[in-house]
Amino acid sequence: MAELRKARIATASLAGCFGCHMAILDIDERLMELMKLVEVDRSPLTDIKRFTKRCDIGIIEGGCCNEENVHVLRDFRRNCDVLISIGQCAIMGGLPAMRNAIMHSDAPLRECLEEAYITGRYIRNTTHDIPNDPALPLLLDEVYPCSDVVEIDYQIPGCAPTGDVIYETLAGLLAGKFHGFDRMHIKFD
Amino acid sequence: MTDQDITFTIDGVAITAKPGQTIMEAADDAGVYIPRLCDHEGLRHQGGCRVCTVKANGRSVAACTQPAAPGQTVENETPHINKLRRDLVEMLFHEGNHLCPICEASGNCELQAMAYRLEMGEPTKFPYLEPSRALDASHHDIALDTNRCISCGRCIRASKDVDGKGVFGYVGRGIHRRVAVNGEDLAHTDADASDHAMSDEVCPVGCIIRKRVGFATPIGEREFDKGLIGYEIEGKRRG
């Protein structure tokens, strides 16, 4: 007989704004119901930095803009049975992905960094350097949606998704009854 | 109903069409919604986007251009057809730069609303092309963000046929076909904010933007927050 235990959930924020993690907290008092069914392993909410056990559900906010994001995402794929992209950044790159195409440049990353640190009109950067400390994760040439890096099982659209949609998705998955969203609840904004 | 009227069925529902009506025109009158993007009331039909594809007697046709025929059996809302439509809409999302969270049209956008209606919510299988496209803010009252253009050509037809101007036109061929302005930039055309082509309803996405009116209606209280796209047409049938 299978061991009766709480489902384990892990979460991470990659190239996101933490808005989707705030939206997870918008589940409000139903968090109490949810916590009867799950325990939270690796997550900024618990401040656990590494997986302690294999998890049933991994929730990823944000796309991949640097090598550390890719490393974390692959670690989640290895350690989670079901992986969910939450929010537009994880699904399609979102706002960080504006640096891919909207800069109208042959070297969009360089142009983005130069404007942010050197040439921007409101910048006061006395060293005139783009930060390149070896401790900083290396930026990728582009911002990638999670599904470009690993296989993603489900996605919860929104910027950010509502607490209701997140709760319904998680409750549905935990009960084995998730069959997509009510069309009126799908929002990309 | 007159002697010349045509009767046919859409998904088993009996529809009456006047002679010369297209499948979509007859469906709209009867309160049956067929999804569409490049077609717009009052403009010439184009049959370009193919989102209105239906099966008429088993053949795939564009409902906006196909004339209704007597006794025809039309399939509209089937899982197979909606899958094809969803793929078309998804490819439009991947072909341009459609960042809903930063777009002024979000909530009023027909492309976005069509994605909601067709339940575009699965992890993607198409690559994002992320083209580099220009922003034209030269005009005093109107800005063009061509990142969001889906080349439906509604502005072209509205400008030519309704306004009698020809501000917009197609350039290029195949996947390179784009909507362009007839001049150096929009300020060098005879475009005016009062043109039908520049009105809120003609551009289905957030490409043609009226300056100084953005976010007058907040996100969450916009056109497609009231209901799925097509709710007005479907409402006719429910009475």
Coordinates of N, CA and C in Angstrom, one line a residue, chain B residues 36-237:
Chain B
R36 N -13.5 34.9 -35.8 CA -12.8 35.6 -36.9 C -11.9 36.7 -36.4
L37 N -10.9 37.0 -37.2 CA -10.0 38.1 -36.8 C -9.9 39.1 -37.9
C38 N -9.7 38.7 -39.2 CA -9.5 39.7 -40.2 C -10.8 40.2 -40.7
D39 N -11.9 39.6 -40.3 CA -13.2 40.1 -40.8 C -13.8 41.1 -39.8
H40 N -14.4 42.2 -40.3 CA -15.0 43.2 -39.4 C -16.2 43.7 -40.0
E41 N -17.3 43.9 -39.2 CA -18.5 44.4 -39.7 C -18.3 45.8 -40.5
G42 N -18.9 45.9 -41.6 CA -18.8 47.1 -42.4 C -17.6 47.1 -43.3
L43 N -16.7 46.2 -43.2 CA -15.5 46.1 -44.1 C -15.7 45.0 -45.1
R44 N -15.0 45.1 -46.3 CA -15.0 44.1 -47.3 C -14.4 42.8 -46.7
H45 N -15.0 41.6 -47.1 CA -14.4 40.4 -46.6 C -13.1 40.1 -47.2
Q46 N -12.1 39.5 -46.5 CA -10.8 39.2 -47.0 C -10.5 37.8 -47.1
G47 N -10.9 37.0 -46.0 CA -10.6 35.6 -46.0 C -9.1 35.3 -45.8
G48 N -8.5 36.2 -45.0 CA -7.0 36.1 -44.9 C -6.5 35.3 -43.7
C49 N -7.2 35.5 -42.5 CA -6.7 34.9 -41.3 C -7.0 33.4 -41.1
R50 N -8.0 33.0 -41.7 CA -8.5 31.6 -41.7 C -9.0 31.1 -40.3
V51 N -9.1 32.0 -39.4 CA -9.6 31.7 -38.1 C -11.1 31.3 -38.2
C52 N -11.8 31.8 -39.2 CA -13.2 31.5 -39.4 C -13.4 30.2 -40.2
T53 N -12.3 29.4 -40.4 CA -12.5 28.1 -41.1 C -13.6 27.3 -40.5
V54 N -14.5 26.8 -41.4 CA -15.5 25.9 -41.0 C -15.5 24.7 -42.0
K55 N -16.1 23.6 -41.7 CA -16.3 22.6 -42.7 C -17.7 22.7 -43.3
A56 N -17.7 23.0 -44.6 CA -19.0 23.0 -45.3 C -19.1 21.8 -46.2
N57 N -20.0 20.9 -45.9 CA -20.1 19.6 -46.5 C -18.8 18.9 -46.5
G58 N -18.1 19.0 -45.4 CA -16.8 18.3 -45.3 C -15.6 19.0 -45.8
R59 N -15.8 20.1 -46.5 CA -14.6 20.8 -47.0 C -14.3 22.1 -46.2
S60 N -13.0 22.3 -45.9 CA -12.6 23.5 -45.2 C -12.7 24.7 -46.0
V61 N -13.5 25.7 -45.5 CA -13.7 27.0 -46.2 C -13.6 28.1 -45.2
A62 N -13.3 29.3 -45.7 CA -13.4 30.5 -44.9 C -14.9 31.0 -44.8
A63 N -15.5 30.9 -43.6 CA -16.9 31.3 -43.5 C -17.2 32.7 -43.9
C64 N -16.2 33.6 -43.8 CA -16.4 35.0 -44.1 C -16.5 35.3 -45.6
T65 N -16.0 34.4 -46.5 CA -16.1 34.6 -47.9 C -16.9 33.6 -48.6
Q66 N -17.2 32.4 -48.0 CA -17.9 31.4 -48.7 C -19.4 31.7 -48.7
P67 N -20.1 31.7 -49.8 CA -21.5 32.0 -49.9 C -22.3 30.8 -49.3
A68 N -23.4 31.1 -48.6 CA -24.2 30.1 -48.0 C -24.9 29.4 -49.2
A69 N -25.0 28.0 -49.1 CA -25.6 27.3 -50.2 C -26.8 26.4 -49.6
P70 N -27.8 26.2 -50.4 CA -29.0 25.5 -49.8 C -28.6 24.1 -49.4
G71 N -29.1 23.7 -48.2 CA -28.9 22.3 -47.8 C -27.6 22.0 -47.2
Q72 N -26.7 23.0 -47.2 CA -25.3 22.8 -46.8 C -25.2 22.3 -45.3
T73 N -24.3 21.4 -45.0 CA -24.1 21.1 -43.6 C -22.8 21.7 -43.2
V74 N -22.8 22.6 -42.2 CA -21.6 23.3 -41.8 C -21.3 22.9 -40.4
E75 N -20.0 22.6 -40.2 CA -19.5 22.3 -38.9 C -18.7 23.5 -38.4
N76 N -19.0 24.0 -37.2 CA -18.3 25.2 -36.7 C -17.5 24.9 -35.4
E77 N -18.2 24.6 -34.3 CA -17.6 24.4 -33.0 C -17.3 22.9 -32.8
T78 N -16.4 22.3 -33.5 CA -16.0 20.9 -33.3 C -14.6 21.0 -32.7
P79 N -14.2 19.9 -31.9 CA -12.9 19.9 -31.3 C -11.8 20.0 -32.4
H80 N -12.0 19.4 -33.5 CA -11.0 19.4 -34.5 C -10.8 20.8 -35.1
I81 N -11.9 21.5 -35.4 CA -11.8 22.8 -36.0 C -11.2 23.8 -35.0
N82 N -11.7 23.7 -33.8 CA -11.2 24.6 -32.7 C -9.7 24.4 -32.5
K83 N -9.2 23.2 -32.6 CA -7.8 22.9 -32.5 C -7.0 23.6 -33.6
L84 N -7.5 23.6 -34.8 CA -6.9 24.2 -36.0 C -6.9 25.8 -35.7
R85 N -8.0 26.3 -35.2 CA -8.1 27.7 -35.0 C -7.1 28.1 -33.9
R86 N -7.0 27.3 -32.8 CA -6.1 27.6 -31.7 C -4.7 27.6 -32.2
D87 N -4.3 26.7 -33.1 CA -3.0 26.7 -33.6 C -2.7 28.0 -34.4
L88 N -3.7 28.4 -35.2 CA -3.5 29.6 -36.0 C -3.3 30.8 -35.1
V89 N -4.1 30.9 -34.0 CA -4.0 32.0 -33.1 C -2.7 32.0 -32.4
E90 N -2.3 30.8 -32.0 CA -1.0 30.6 -31.3 C 0.2 31.1 -32.2
M91 N 0.1 30.7 -33.4 CA 1.2 31.1 -34.4 C 1.2 32.6 -34.5
L92 N 0.0 33.3 -34.5 CA 0.0 34.7 -34.6 C 0.7 35.3 -33.3
F93 N 0.5 34.7 -32.2 CA 1.2 35.2 -31.0 C 2.7 35.0 -31.1
H94 N 3.1 33.9 -31.7 CA 4.5 33.6 -31.8 C 5.2 34.4 -32.9
E95 N 4.5 34.9 -33.9 CA 5.0 35.5 -35.1 C 5.4 37.0 -34.7
G96 N 4.7 37.6 -33.9 CA 5.0 39.0 -33.5 C 5.5 39.1 -32.1
N97 N 5.4 40.3 -31.5 CA 5.9 40.4 -30.1 C 4.6 40.8 -29.3
H98 N 3.9 39.9 -28.8 CA 2.6 40.1 -28.1 C 2.8 40.0 -26.6
L99 N 3.1 41.1 -26.0 CA 3.4 41.1 -24.5 C 2.2 41.7 -23.9
C100 N 1.2 40.9 -23.6 CA -0.1 41.3 -23.0 C 0.1 42.2 -21.8
P101 N 1.0 41.8 -20.8 CA 1.1 42.6 -19.6 C 1.4 44.1 -19.8
I102 N 2.1 44.4 -20.9 CA 2.5 45.8 -21.1 C 1.6 46.5 -22.2
C103 N 0.6 45.8 -22.8 CA -0.1 46.3 -23.9 C -1.3 47.1 -23.5
E104 N -1.5 48.3 -24.1 CA -2.6 49.1 -23.8 C -3.9 48.5 -24.2
A105 N -3.9 47.6 -25.2 CA -5.1 47.0 -25.7 C -5.5 45.8 -24.9
S106 N -4.7 45.3 -24.0 CA -5.1 44.1 -23.2 C -6.5 44.3 -22.6
G107 N -7.3 43.3 -22.9 CA -8.7 43.3 -22.4 C -9.7 43.8 -23.5
N108 N -9.1 44.6 -24.5 CA -9.9 45.0 -25.6 C -9.4 44.3 -26.9
C109 N -8.4 43.5 -26.7 CA -7.7 42.9 -27.9 C -8.4 41.6 -28.4
E110 N -8.7 41.6 -29.7 CA -9.5 40.5 -30.2 C -8.6 39.2 -30.3
L111 N -7.3 39.5 -30.6 CA -6.3 38.3 -30.6 C -6.3 37.6 -29.3
Q112 N -6.1 38.4 -28.2 CA -6.1 37.9 -26.9 C -7.4 37.2 -26.5
A113 N -8.5 37.9 -26.9 CA -9.8 37.3 -26.5 C -10.1 36.0 -27.3
M114 N -9.5 35.9 -28.5 CA -9.7 34.7 -29.3 C -8.9 33.6 -28.6
A115 N -7.7 33.9 -28.1 CA -6.9 32.9 -27.3 C -7.7 32.4 -26.1
Y116 N -8.4 33.3 -25.4 CA -9.2 32.9 -24.3 C -10.3 32.0 -24.7
R117 N -11.0 32.4 -25.8 CA -12.2 31.6 -26.2 C -11.7 30.2 -26.7
L118 N -10.6 30.2 -27.4 CA -10.1 28.9 -27.9 C -9.2 28.1 -26.9
E119 N -9.2 28.7 -25.7 CA -8.5 28.0 -24.6 C -7.0 27.7 -24.9
M120 N -6.3 28.8 -25.3 CA -4.9 28.7 -25.5 C -4.1 28.7 -24.2
G121 N -4.0 27.5 -23.6 CA -3.4 27.5 -22.2 C -2.4 26.4 -22.0
E122 N -2.0 25.7 -23.1 CA -1.1 24.6 -22.9 C 0.3 25.1 -23.1
P123 N 1.3 24.4 -22.5 CA 2.7 24.8 -22.8 C 2.9 24.7 -24.3
T124 N 3.7 25.6 -24.8 CA 3.8 25.8 -26.3 C 4.7 24.9 -27.0
K125 N 4.4 24.7 -28.3 CA 5.3 23.8 -29.1 C 6.0 24.6 -30.2
F126 N 5.5 25.9 -30.4 CA 6.1 26.7 -31.4 C 7.2 27.6 -30.9
P127 N 8.2 27.9 -31.7 CA 9.2 28.9 -31.3 C 8.7 30.3 -31.3
Y128 N 9.2 31.2 -30.5 CA 8.9 32.6 -30.6 C 9.9 33.2 -31.6
L129 N 9.3 33.9 -32.7 CA 10.2 34.4 -33.7 C 10.8 35.7 -33.3
E130 N 10.2 36.5 -32.4 CA 10.7 37.7 -31.8 C 11.3 38.6 -32.9
P131 N 10.5 39.0 -33.8 CA 11.0 39.9 -34.9 C 11.3 41.3 -34.3
S132 N 12.2 42.0 -35.0 CA 12.5 43.4 -34.6 C 11.7 44.3 -35.5
R133 N 10.7 44.9 -34.9 CA 9.8 45.8 -35.6 C 9.8 47.2 -35.1
A134 N 9.4 48.1 -35.9 CA 9.5 49.5 -35.6 C 8.3 50.1 -34.9
L135 N 8.5 51.1 -34.1 CA 7.5 51.9 -33.5 C 7.4 53.2 -34.2
D136 N 6.3 53.6 -34.7 CA 6.1 54.8 -35.4 C 5.3 55.8 -34.6
A137 N 5.9 56.7 -33.9 CA 5.2 57.7 -33.0 C 5.2 59.1 -33.6
S138 N 5.4 59.1 -35.0 CA 5.6 60.4 -35.6 C 4.4 61.3 -35.6
H139 N 3.2 60.6 -35.7 CA 2.0 61.4 -35.9 C 1.5 62.0 -34.6
H140 N 0.9 63.2 -34.6 CA 0.5 63.9 -33.4 C -0.5 63.2 -32.6
D141 N -1.4 62.5 -33.2 CA -2.5 61.8 -32.4 C -2.5 60.3 -32.4
I142 N -1.6 59.7 -33.2 CA -1.7 58.2 -33.4 C -0.3 57.7 -33.3
A143 N -0.1 56.5 -32.7 CA 1.1 55.8 -32.7 C 0.9 54.4 -33.3
L144 N 1.9 53.9 -34.0 CA 1.8 52.5 -34.5 C 2.9 51.7 -33.9
D145 N 2.5 50.6 -33.2 CA 3.4 49.7 -32.6 C 3.3 48.4 -33.4
T146 N 4.1 48.3 -34.5 CA 3.9 47.1 -35.4 C 4.4 45.8 -34.8
N147 N 5.0 45.8 -33.6 CA 5.2 44.5 -32.9 C 4.0 43.7 -32.7
R148 N 2.8 44.4 -32.6 CA 1.6 43.8 -32.3 C 0.7 43.5 -33.6
C149 N 1.2 44.0 -34.7 CA 0.4 43.8 -35.9 C 0.2 42.4 -36.3
I150 N -1.0 41.9 -36.7 CA -1.2 40.6 -37.2 C -1.5 40.5 -38.7
S151 N -1.3 41.7 -39.3 CA -1.4 41.7 -40.8 C -2.8 41.4 -41.3
C152 N -3.8 41.7 -40.4 CA -5.2 41.3 -40.8 C -5.7 42.2 -42.0
G153 N -5.1 43.4 -42.1 CA -5.5 44.3 -43.2 C -6.8 45.0 -43.0
R154 N -7.4 45.0 -41.8 CA -8.6 45.7 -41.5 C -8.4 47.2 -41.7
C155 N -7.2 47.7 -41.2 CA -7.0 49.2 -41.4 C -6.8 49.5 -42.9
I156 N -6.3 48.6 -43.7 CA -6.1 48.9 -45.1 C -7.4 49.1 -45.7
R157 N -8.4 48.1 -45.4 CA -9.7 48.2 -46.1 C -10.5 49.4 -45.5
A158 N -10.4 49.7 -44.2 CA -11.1 50.8 -43.7 C -10.6 52.1 -44.3
S159 N -9.3 52.2 -44.4 CA -8.8 53.5 -45.0 C -9.1 53.6 -46.4
K160 N -9.0 52.6 -47.2 CA -9.3 52.7 -48.6 C -10.8 52.8 -48.9
D161 N -11.6 51.9 -48.3 CA -13.0 51.8 -48.7 C -13.9 52.8 -48.0
V162 N -13.6 53.0 -46.7 CA -14.5 53.9 -45.9 C -14.0 55.3 -45.9
D163 N -12.7 55.5 -45.6 CA -12.1 56.8 -45.6 C -11.7 57.4 -47.0
G164 N -11.6 56.5 -47.9 CA -11.2 56.9 -49.3 C -9.8 57.5 -49.3
K165 N -8.9 56.9 -48.5 CA -7.6 57.5 -48.4 C -6.4 56.6 -48.8
G166 N -6.4 55.4 -48.3 CA -5.2 54.5 -48.6 C -4.0 54.8 -47.8
V167 N -4.2 55.1 -46.5 CA -3.0 55.3 -45.6 C -2.2 54.1 -45.5
F168 N -2.8 52.9 -45.5 CA -2.1 51.7 -45.2 C -2.1 50.8 -46.5
G169 N -1.1 49.9 -46.6 CA -1.1 48.9 -47.7 C -0.2 47.8 -47.3
Y170 N -0.4 46.7 -48.0 CA 0.6 45.5 -47.8 C 1.9 45.7 -48.6
V171 N 3.0 45.3 -48.0 CA 4.2 45.3 -48.7 C 4.8 43.9 -48.5
G172 N 5.7 43.4 -49.4 CA 6.4 42.1 -49.2 C 5.5 41.0 -49.5
R173 N 6.1 39.8 -49.5 CA 5.3 38.6 -49.9 C 5.6 37.5 -48.9
G174 N 4.6 36.5 -48.9 CA 4.8 35.3 -48.0 C 4.9 35.8 -46.5
I175 N 5.8 35.1 -45.8 CA 5.9 35.4 -44.4 C 6.4 36.9 -44.2
H176 N 7.0 37.5 -45.2 CA 7.5 38.8 -45.1 C 6.4 39.9 -45.4
R177 N 5.2 39.5 -45.7 CA 4.2 40.4 -46.0 C 3.8 41.2 -44.7
R178 N 3.9 42.5 -44.8 CA 3.6 43.3 -43.6 C 2.6 44.5 -44.0
V179 N 2.0 45.0 -43.0 CA 1.2 46.2 -43.3 C 2.1 47.4 -43.1
A180 N 2.1 48.3 -44.1 CA 3.0 49.5 -44.1 C 2.2 50.7 -44.3
V181 N 2.8 51.9 -44.0 CA 2.1 53.2 -44.3 C 2.5 53.7 -45.6
N182 N 1.7 54.4 -46.3 CA 1.9 54.9 -47.6 C 2.7 56.3 -47.5
G183 N 3.9 56.2 -47.0 CA 4.7 57.4 -46.9 C 5.9 57.1 -46.0
E184 N 6.7 58.1 -45.8 CA 7.9 57.9 -45.0 C 7.6 57.4 -43.6
D185 N 6.6 58.0 -42.9 CA 6.1 57.5 -41.7 C 4.6 58.0 -41.6
L186 N 4.0 57.7 -40.5 CA 2.5 58.0 -40.4 C 2.3 59.5 -40.5
A187 N 3.2 60.3 -40.0 CA 3.1 61.8 -40.0 C 3.1 62.3 -41.5
H188 N 3.7 61.6 -42.4 CA 3.8 62.0 -43.8 C 2.7 61.3 -44.6
T189 N 1.6 60.9 -44.0 CA 0.4 60.5 -44.7 C -0.7 61.4 -44.4
D190 N -1.9 61.2 -45.0 CA -3.0 62.1 -44.7 C -3.9 61.4 -43.6
A191 N -3.2 60.6 -42.7 CA -3.9 60.0 -41.6 C -4.5 61.0 -40.7
D192 N -5.7 60.8 -40.2 CA -6.2 61.7 -39.2 C -6.9 60.9 -38.1
A193 N -6.9 61.4 -36.9 CA -7.5 60.6 -35.7 C -9.0 60.4 -35.9
S194 N -9.6 61.1 -36.8 CA -11.1 60.9 -37.0 C -11.3 59.9 -38.1
D195 N -10.3 59.3 -38.7 CA -10.5 58.3 -39.7 C -11.1 57.0 -39.1
H196 N -11.9 56.4 -39.9 CA -12.5 55.1 -39.4 C -11.3 54.1 -39.2
A197 N -10.3 54.1 -40.0 CA -9.2 53.2 -39.9 C -8.5 53.3 -38.6
M198 N -8.6 54.5 -37.9 CA -7.9 54.8 -36.7 C -8.8 54.5 -35.5
S199 N -10.1 54.2 -35.7 CA -11.0 54.0 -34.6 C -10.6 52.8 -33.8
D200 N -11.1 52.7 -32.5 CA -10.8 51.6 -31.6 C -11.2 50.3 -32.2
E201 N -12.3 50.2 -33.0 CA -12.8 49.0 -33.3 C -12.1 48.3 -34.5
V202 N -11.4 49.1 -35.4 CA -10.8 48.5 -36.6 C -9.6 47.7 -36.3
C203 N -8.6 48.2 -35.6 CA -7.4 47.4 -35.3 C -7.8 46.4 -34.2
P204 N -7.7 45.1 -34.5 CA -8.1 44.1 -33.5 C -7.1 44.0 -32.3
V205 N -5.9 44.5 -32.5 CA -4.9 44.3 -31.5 C -4.5 45.7 -31.0
G206 N -3.3 45.9 -30.5 CA -2.9 47.2 -30.0 C -1.8 47.8 -30.8
C207 N -2.0 47.7 -32.2 CA -1.0 48.3 -33.1 C -1.3 49.7 -33.3
I208 N -2.5 50.1 -33.7 CA -2.9 51.5 -33.9 C -3.3 52.0 -32.5
I209 N -2.6 52.9 -32.0 CA -2.9 53.4 -30.7 C -3.2 54.9 -30.7
R210 N -4.3 55.3 -30.2 CA -4.7 56.7 -30.1 C -3.9 57.3 -28.9
K211 N -3.2 58.4 -29.1 CA -2.4 59.0 -28.1 C -3.3 59.7 -27.1
R212 N -2.9 59.8 -25.9 CA -3.5 60.6 -24.8 C -4.9 60.0 -24.3
V213 N -5.2 58.8 -24.7 CA -6.4 58.2 -24.2 C -6.1 56.8 -23.5
G214 N -4.9 56.4 -23.4 CA -4.5 55.1 -22.9 C -4.9 54.9 -21.5
F215 N -5.4 53.7 -21.2 CA -5.8 53.3 -19.9 C -6.9 54.1 -19.3
A216 N -7.7 54.8 -20.2 CA -8.9 55.5 -19.7 C -9.8 54.5 -19.0
T217 N -9.9 53.4 -19.6 CA -10.7 52.3 -19.0 C -9.7 51.3 -18.3
P218 N -9.8 51.1 -17.0 CA -8.8 50.2 -16.4 C -8.8 48.8 -16.8
I219 N -7.7 48.1 -16.7 CA -7.6 46.7 -17.0 C -8.6 46.0 -16.0
G220 N -9.4 45.0 -16.5 CA -10.4 44.4 -15.7 C -11.8 44.9 -15.9
E221 N -11.9 46.0 -16.6 CA -13.2 46.6 -16.9 C -13.4 46.8 -18.3
R222 N -12.7 46.0 -19.1 CA -12.7 46.2 -20.6 C -13.6 45.3 -21.3
E223 N -13.7 45.5 -22.7 CA -14.7 44.8 -23.5 C -14.7 43.3 -23.2
F224 N -13.6 42.6 -23.2 CA -13.7 41.1 -23.1 C -13.6 40.7 -21.6
D225 N -13.7 41.6 -20.7 CA -13.9 41.2 -19.3 C -15.4 41.0 -19.1
K226 N -16.2 41.5 -20.0 CA -17.7 41.3 -19.9 C -18.1 39.9 -20.4
G227 N -17.3 39.3 -21.2 CA -17.7 38.0 -21.7 C -16.7 37.6 -22.8
L228 N -16.8 36.3 -23.2 CA -16.0 35.8 -24.2 C -16.3 36.5 -25.5
I229 N -15.2 36.6 -26.4 CA -15.5 37.3 -27.7 C -16.6 36.5 -28.4
G230 N -17.5 37.3 -29.0 CA -18.6 36.7 -29.7 C -19.9 36.6 -28.8
Y231 N -19.8 37.1 -27.6 CA -20.9 37.0 -26.7 C -22.1 37.8 -27.1
E232 N -21.8 39.0 -27.9 CA -22.9 39.8 -28.3 C -23.7 39.1 -29.4
I233 N -23.0 38.4 -30.3 CA -23.7 37.6 -31.4 C -24.4 36.4 -30.8
E234 N -23.8 35.7 -29.9 CA -24.4 34.6 -29.3 C -25.6 35.0 -28.4
G235 N -25.6 36.2 -27.9 CA -26.7 36.7 -27.1 C -28.0 36.8 -27.9
K236 N -27.9 37.1 -29.2 CA -29.1 37.3 -30.0 C -29.9 36.0 -30.0
R237 N -29.2 34.9 -30.0 CA -29.9 33.6 -30.1 C -30.6 33.3 -28.8

